[in-house]
Short mmCIF file of C-alpha atoms in Angstrom, two decimals:
data_model
loop_
_atom_site.label_atom_id
_atom_site.label_comp_id
_atom_site.label_asym_id
_atom_site.label_seq_id
_atom_site.Cartn_x
_atom_site.Cartn_y
_atom_site.Cartn_z
CA GLU D 1 -4.93 -22.35 20.42
CA LYS D 2 -3.79 -22.06 16.81
CA HIS D 3 -5.14 -23.46 13.57
CA HIS D 4 -3.53 -25.79 11.06
CA CYS D 5 -2.35 -24.75 7.66
CA THR D 6 -4.58 -26.58 5.19
CA PHE D 7 -1.96 -29.21 4.32
CA CYS D 8 -0.46 -29.77 7.78
CA GLY D 9 -1.27 -32.81 9.89
CA LEU D 10 1.08 -32.10 12.79
CA ASN D 11 -0.26 -32.17 16.34
CA GLY D 12 -3.30 -34.19 15.40
CA LEU D 13 -4.32 -34.69 19.03
CA GLY D 14 -4.43 -31.01 19.92
CA MET D 15 -3.12 -27.56 19.04
CA GLY D 16 -2.53 -26.24 22.55
CA PHE D 17 0.92 -24.66 22.85
CA ARG D 18 3.19 -25.72 25.70
CA SER D 19 6.51 -24.12 26.50
CA LYS D 20 9.28 -24.74 29.00
CA SER D 21 10.47 -21.82 31.07
CA PRO D 22 13.72 -20.13 30.02
CA GLU D 23 15.27 -21.17 33.33
CA ARG D 24 14.50 -24.83 32.74
CA ILE D 25 15.88 -24.71 29.21
CA ARG D 26 19.09 -23.04 30.40
CA SER D 27 19.47 -25.75 33.04
CA GLU D 28 18.91 -28.54 30.51
CA LEU D 29 21.35 -26.99 28.04
CA SER D 30 24.01 -26.78 30.73
CA GLU D 31 23.45 -30.39 31.78
CA LEU D 32 23.49 -31.75 28.21
CA ALA D 33 26.55 -29.73 27.24
CA SER D 34 28.43 -30.92 30.31
CA ARG D 35 27.37 -34.55 29.96
CA HIS D 36 27.92 -34.95 26.20
CA ARG D 37 30.50 -32.23 25.49
CA ILE D 38 28.34 -30.63 22.80
CA THR D 39 27.24 -27.07 22.07
CA PHE D 40 24.93 -27.51 19.05
CA PHE D 41 21.27 -28.26 19.72
CA GLU D 42 18.28 -28.84 17.46
CA ALA D 43 14.98 -27.86 19.04
CA THR D 44 12.16 -30.32 18.40
CA ASP D 45 9.56 -27.57 18.75
CA ASN D 46 7.24 -27.04 15.79
CA ILE D 47 7.59 -23.32 16.42
CA LEU D 48 9.80 -21.02 18.47
CA ASP D 49 8.11 -19.49 21.50
CA MET D 50 8.50 -15.79 20.73
CA ARG D 51 8.87 -15.03 24.44
CA HIS D 52 12.15 -16.94 24.27
CA VAL D 53 13.67 -14.54 21.74
CA GLN D 54 14.59 -12.17 24.55
CA SER D 55 14.10 -14.17 27.75
CA LEU D 56 16.12 -17.20 26.60
CA LEU D 57 18.24 -16.27 23.58
CA GLY D 58 18.84 -12.77 24.90
CA ALA D 59 20.11 -14.20 28.18
CA ILE D 60 22.37 -16.66 26.34
CA ALA D 61 23.79 -13.79 24.28
CA GLU D 62 24.53 -11.77 27.41
CA SER D 63 26.17 -14.75 29.12
CA ARG D 64 28.45 -15.32 26.10
CA GLU D 65 27.73 -19.04 26.20
CA ASP D 66 28.66 -20.51 22.83
CA TYR D 67 25.57 -22.58 22.13
CA ARG D 68 24.35 -22.94 18.56
CA PHE D 69 20.76 -23.79 17.68
CA PHE D 70 18.39 -25.01 15.01
CA TYR D 71 14.78 -23.88 15.35
CA GLU D 72 11.57 -24.09 13.39
CA ILE D 73 10.14 -20.58 13.20
CA LYS D 74 7.31 -18.57 11.73
CA ALA D 75 8.18 -16.59 8.62
CA ASN D 76 6.89 -13.24 9.86
CA LEU D 77 9.87 -12.43 12.09
CA THR D 78 11.19 -8.89 11.88
CA GLN D 79 14.76 -7.74 11.38
CA PRO D 80 15.32 -6.98 15.11
CA GLN D 81 13.95 -10.42 16.00
CA ILE D 82 16.24 -12.15 13.50
CA ARG D 83 19.18 -10.18 14.88
CA ALA D 84 18.22 -11.39 18.37
CA LEU D 85 18.14 -14.99 17.12
CA HIS D 86 21.64 -14.61 15.73
CA ARG D 87 22.99 -13.01 18.92
CA GLY D 88 21.48 -15.89 20.90
CA GLY D 89 23.22 -18.55 18.82
CA VAL D 90 20.60 -19.54 16.24
CA ARG D 91 22.46 -20.51 13.07
CA TRP D 92 19.90 -22.65 11.25
CA VAL D 93 16.15 -22.20 10.89
CA GLN D 94 13.27 -23.89 9.14
CA PRO D 95 10.58 -21.27 8.50
CA GLY D 96 7.13 -22.04 7.17
CA ILE D 97 7.63 -20.07 3.97
CA GLU D 98 6.12 -22.62 1.53
CA SER D 99 5.28 -20.04 -1.17
CA LEU D 100 6.28 -16.63 -2.48
CA ASN D 101 2.82 -15.77 -3.73
CA THR D 102 0.35 -14.12 -1.38
CA HIS D 103 -2.72 -15.66 -3.01
CA VAL D 104 -1.30 -19.16 -2.62
CA LEU D 105 -0.32 -18.38 0.98
CA THR D 106 -3.92 -17.36 1.60
CA LEU D 107 -5.17 -20.62 0.09
CA MET D 108 -3.06 -22.57 2.58
CA HIS D 109 -4.15 -20.33 5.51
CA LYS D 110 -0.59 -19.27 6.22
CA GLY D 111 -1.35 -15.83 7.57
CA ALA D 112 1.76 -14.41 5.88
CA THR D 113 2.52 -12.48 2.71
CA MET D 114 5.09 -12.75 -0.03
CA LEU D 115 6.92 -9.68 1.26
CA GLN D 116 7.10 -11.04 4.81
CA ASN D 117 8.64 -14.25 3.52
CA VAL D 118 11.20 -12.36 1.43
CA ARG D 119 12.04 -10.14 4.41
CA LEU D 120 12.91 -13.24 6.41
CA LEU D 121 15.13 -14.67 3.66
CA LYS D 122 16.89 -11.34 3.30
CA TRP D 123 17.77 -10.84 6.95
CA CYS D 124 18.71 -14.47 7.53
CA ARG D 125 21.19 -14.09 4.67
CA TYR D 126 22.55 -10.89 6.22
CA TYR D 127 23.03 -12.54 9.62
CA ASN D 128 24.40 -15.72 8.05
CA ILE D 129 21.60 -17.92 9.35
CA ARG D 130 21.03 -21.01 7.24
CA VAL D 131 17.44 -21.30 5.99
CA SER D 132 15.79 -24.62 5.09
CA TRP D 133 12.67 -23.77 3.11
CA ASN D 134 10.54 -25.20 0.35
CA LEU D 135 8.10 -24.12 -2.32
CA ILE D 136 5.02 -26.31 -2.38
CA TRP D 137 1.97 -26.40 -4.61
CA GLY D 138 -1.21 -28.33 -5.27
CA PHE D 139 -3.75 -26.09 -3.52
CA PRO D 140 -7.38 -25.91 -4.69
CA GLY D 141 -7.88 -22.50 -6.27
CA GLU D 142 -4.29 -21.95 -7.41
CA THR D 143 -3.80 -20.41 -10.86
CA GLU D 144 -1.08 -20.29 -13.47
CA ASP D 145 -0.84 -16.53 -12.86
CA ASP D 146 0.07 -17.27 -9.22
CA TYR D 147 3.11 -19.28 -10.21
CA THR D 148 4.12 -17.00 -13.06
CA ALA D 149 4.23 -14.16 -10.53
CA GLU D 150 6.12 -16.34 -8.05
CA LEU D 151 8.77 -17.23 -10.62
CA ASP D 152 9.21 -13.53 -11.38
CA VAL D 153 9.81 -12.89 -7.66
CA LEU D 154 12.39 -15.68 -7.56
CA HIS D 155 14.38 -13.97 -10.31
CA SER D 156 14.92 -11.06 -7.90
CA LEU D 157 16.21 -13.22 -5.03
CA THR D 158 19.23 -15.08 -6.41
CA HIS D 159 21.50 -13.33 -3.89
CA LEU D 160 19.57 -15.09 -1.10
CA GLU D 161 19.48 -18.75 -0.04
CA PRO D 162 17.50 -20.86 -2.53
CA ALA D 163 14.60 -23.15 -1.76
CA HIS D 164 15.60 -26.74 -1.03
CA ALA D 165 12.74 -28.25 -3.03
CA CYS D 166 9.73 -27.39 -5.16
CA THR D 167 7.12 -30.10 -4.95
CA ARG D 168 3.44 -30.98 -4.67
CA ILE D 169 2.05 -31.16 -1.13
CA TRP D 170 1.76 -34.44 0.70
CA LEU D 171 -1.64 -35.37 2.01
CA GLU D 172 -1.35 -35.99 5.76
CA ARG D 173 -3.83 -37.48 8.18
CA PHE D 174 -5.28 -34.84 10.56
CA SER D 175 -4.73 -32.02 8.05
CA PRO D 176 -7.76 -29.91 7.07
CA TYR D 177 -7.46 -31.29 3.53
CA PHE D 178 -7.87 -34.78 4.98
CA THR D 179 -10.55 -34.08 7.58
CA ASP D 180 -12.74 -31.52 5.77
CA ARG D 181 -13.94 -33.52 2.79
CA HIS D 182 -16.88 -31.18 2.18
CA THR D 183 -14.67 -28.15 1.56
CA TYR D 184 -11.86 -30.09 -0.08
CA PRO D 185 -13.23 -33.09 -2.04
CA LEU D 186 -10.63 -35.82 -2.56
CA HIS D 187 -10.62 -38.62 -5.11
CA THR D 188 -8.88 -42.01 -5.25
CA LEU D 189 -7.70 -41.60 -1.67
CA HIS D 190 -5.56 -44.47 -0.40
CA ALA D 191 -2.47 -45.09 1.70
CA GLU D 192 0.79 -43.97 0.13
CA ALA D 193 2.30 -46.89 -1.80
CA SER D 194 5.29 -47.38 0.51
CA TYR D 195 3.03 -48.66 3.30
CA HIS D 196 2.35 -51.82 1.32
CA HIS D 197 6.10 -52.51 1.21
CA ALA D 198 6.67 -51.64 4.86
CA TYR D 199 3.69 -53.73 5.98
CA PRO D 200 3.19 -56.52 3.40
CA ILE D 201 0.42 -58.11 5.44
CA THR D 202 -2.58 -59.76 3.84
CA ASN D 203 -5.95 -58.35 4.90
CA LEU D 204 -4.35 -55.32 6.59
CA ASN D 205 -6.28 -52.13 5.85
CA HIS D 206 -3.37 -49.82 5.11
CA ASP D 207 -5.71 -46.84 4.80
CA LYS D 208 -6.44 -47.07 8.54
CA ILE D 209 -2.81 -47.03 9.66
CA ALA D 210 -1.36 -44.57 7.15
CA TYR D 211 -0.32 -41.01 7.88
CA PHE D 212 0.57 -40.14 4.25
CA PHE D 213 -1.84 -40.72 1.38
CA ASP D 214 -1.92 -40.77 -2.40
CA TYR D 215 -4.83 -38.74 -3.71
CA GLN D 216 -6.34 -36.57 -6.40
CA MET D 217 -7.82 -33.15 -5.67
CA ASP D 218 -9.96 -30.92 -7.86
CA ASN D 219 -9.09 -27.39 -9.00
CA THR D 220 -5.31 -27.76 -8.86
CA LEU D 221 -2.71 -27.38 -11.59
CA PRO D 222 -0.84 -30.27 -13.24
CA ASP D 223 2.78 -30.99 -12.37
CA SER D 224 3.85 -29.58 -15.74
CA ALA D 225 2.81 -26.08 -14.61
CA HIS D 226 5.80 -26.02 -12.25
CA THR D 227 8.57 -27.26 -14.55
CA ASN D 228 10.06 -23.81 -15.16
CA THR D 229 10.17 -23.03 -11.44
CA GLN D 230 11.78 -26.36 -10.62
CA THR D 231 14.44 -25.81 -13.27
CA PHE D 232 15.10 -22.29 -12.02
CA ILE D 233 15.55 -23.48 -8.44
CA THR D 234 17.95 -26.24 -9.48
CA ASN D 235 20.12 -23.70 -11.31
CA TRP D 236 19.86 -21.27 -8.40
CA GLN D 237 21.06 -23.96 -5.97
CA THR D 238 24.03 -24.74 -8.21
CA ARG D 239 25.12 -21.11 -8.40
CA TYR D 240 24.55 -20.46 -4.71
CA HIS D 241 26.72 -23.39 -3.62
CA SER D 242 29.49 -22.62 -6.13
CA ASN D 243 32.37 -20.17 -6.04
CA HIS D 244 30.24 -17.72 -8.02
CA ARG D 245 27.50 -16.90 -5.52
CA GLU D 246 25.51 -13.88 -6.65
CA THR D 247 25.31 -10.75 -4.52
CA LEU D 248 23.18 -7.63 -4.18
CA THR D 249 24.52 -5.18 -1.60
CA TYR D 250 24.49 -1.47 -0.93
CA ARG D 251 26.89 1.07 0.51
CA ARG D 252 25.69 4.25 2.18
CA THR D 253 27.21 7.71 2.27
CA SER D 254 25.78 10.83 3.90
CA ASP D 255 23.27 11.41 1.11
CA SER D 256 23.68 8.53 -1.35
CA ILE D 257 23.12 4.80 -1.78
CA LEU D 258 25.45 2.77 -4.01
CA ILE D 259 23.97 -0.59 -5.03
CA ASP D 260 26.38 -3.30 -6.24
CA ASP D 261 24.72 -6.09 -8.23
CA THR D 262 26.37 -9.30 -9.50
CA ARG D 263 23.18 -11.30 -10.10
CA HIS D 264 22.14 -13.04 -13.30
CA ASN D 265 25.65 -13.52 -14.67
CA THR D 266 25.99 -9.83 -15.46
CA PRO D 267 29.21 -7.84 -15.01
CA THR D 268 29.48 -6.16 -11.66
CA GLY D 269 27.64 -2.87 -11.85
CA THR D 270 26.97 -0.05 -9.43
CA THR D 271 23.78 2.01 -9.38
CA GLU D 272 23.66 5.25 -7.42
CA TYR D 273 20.64 6.88 -5.81
CA HIS D 274 20.90 10.31 -4.21
CA GLY D 275 18.94 12.58 -1.92
CA PRO D 276 15.34 11.66 -1.10
CA LEU D 277 15.38 8.51 -3.24
CA ALA D 278 18.43 7.21 -1.36
CA ARG D 279 16.80 7.91 2.00
CA ALA D 280 13.52 6.37 0.84
CA TYR D 281 15.28 3.23 -0.40
CA GLU D 282 17.12 2.68 2.87
CA TYR D 283 13.95 3.31 4.86
CA CYS D 284 12.55 0.21 3.11
CA THR D 285 15.57 -1.91 4.06
CA ASP D 286 14.51 -3.33 7.41
CA THR D 287 10.86 -3.87 6.46
CA MET D 288 8.25 -2.98 3.85
CA ARG D 289 6.81 0.52 3.85
CA THR D 290 3.98 2.33 2.10
CA PRO D 291 4.55 5.57 0.15
CA THR D 292 2.55 7.40 2.81
CA GLN D 293 4.86 6.10 5.55
CA ILE D 294 7.90 7.02 3.48
CA ALA D 295 6.60 10.53 2.81
CA THR D 296 6.09 11.02 6.54
CA HIS D 297 9.62 9.75 7.22
CA LEU D 298 10.94 12.32 4.73
CA ASN D 299 9.00 15.12 6.44
CA HIS D 300 6.67 15.39 3.43
CA THR D 301 9.38 16.83 1.20
CA VAL D 302 8.00 14.45 -1.45
CA THR D 303 4.50 13.15 -2.02
CA PRO D 304 3.43 9.48 -1.99
CA ASP D 305 2.86 9.63 -5.76
CA GLU D 306 6.37 11.02 -6.30
CA ILE D 307 7.75 8.14 -4.25
CA ARG D 308 5.86 5.60 -6.35
CA GLN D 309 7.28 7.19 -9.48
CA ALA D 310 10.81 7.29 -8.07
CA PHE D 311 10.62 3.61 -7.09
CA THR D 312 9.88 2.59 -10.68
CA HIS D 313 13.60 2.32 -11.43
CA PRO D 314 14.65 0.15 -8.43
CA CYS D 315 11.64 -2.11 -8.99
CA GLN D 316 12.40 -2.54 -12.69
CA HIS D 317 16.01 -3.41 -11.88
CA ARG D 318 14.94 -5.86 -9.15
CA PHE D 319 16.46 -3.81 -6.35
CA MET D 320 13.01 -3.73 -4.70
CA LEU D 321 9.82 -5.75 -4.56
CA THR D 322 6.38 -4.24 -4.24
CA GLU D 323 2.95 -5.63 -3.47
CA ASN D 324 -0.27 -3.91 -2.41
CA ASP D 325 1.47 -0.52 -2.37
CA ARG D 326 4.18 -1.70 0.02
CA TYR D 327 7.87 -1.67 -0.91
CA LEU D 328 10.80 -3.75 0.35
CA ALA D 329 14.43 -3.07 -0.57
CA LEU D 330 16.30 -6.24 -1.53
CA ALA D 331 19.94 -5.15 -1.33
CA LEU D 332 21.80 -6.26 1.80
CA PRO D 333 23.68 -3.60 3.75
CA THR D 334 27.44 -3.93 3.62
CA ASN D 335 27.52 -2.19 6.99
CA PRO D 336 27.89 -4.95 9.63
CA ASN D 337 26.15 -3.04 12.41
CA TRP D 338 22.47 -3.62 11.65
#
């Protein structure tokens, strides 16, 4: 059994997870491909069964069957898991990212962090997996500082796939926001206006049949607080889908890292890191690491405090992100063998 995110009304009749066996799915794929002469499939699952990453997608990869898939996934997948998705034919995902601010993610009960969400975007870009994701807002307890910090994070990610939309949350029947009125007081709650056009019936109580609702909720920010982020995302989308897509990549030698950066309409520049800093940076490529973990990886030839100091430069130049003393490198490897 799992719990809802605060805004989600899916699976209103129960949260029990059911999953077909890999053998049954393989049989159904074979039948559908043969009957309809197709090889692209969109899974209707709300979430990918993680057991299928190896048992299903791994088997498809080994069989060399050329199926291609869309899946909804959680955002906390690791680099090896994303590689396994790609090998198994997944070319399009919809992760539950929703925000790039850890406080806002906590408000919506996501169980993920900003760095986990960025890690997913990074490795999906590397493996050329399309990502459909959104930024949403309107959560009781959100602050202007949350979204100022989020916009700053976005400025570091223009080499990755942009969000598709930035919008206030819908209010859905069965969501905790709808059902827990004591914790989340709502005002002027009524059926979303379109229901009156779809069902123009006199004396029909649209509030009883609606799934989506118009509402007001206390302790949230006005729409105007998100104008800068919306404008940034629109411009990011334009650049990403143009012939001038921005890049941030790195090349590795025996003891150096060369970072090539074309973001933010700046001339192509290369930054070099050598020795322990180069090894520390690459150690933060697949996932986020703490200075203590990095020092251990480097056989304690440097201290955690020296690592923090050394990472000041890559963080200032948006080659890394850091949160809660954890660091994630943002440059994509040019090496195709990850």
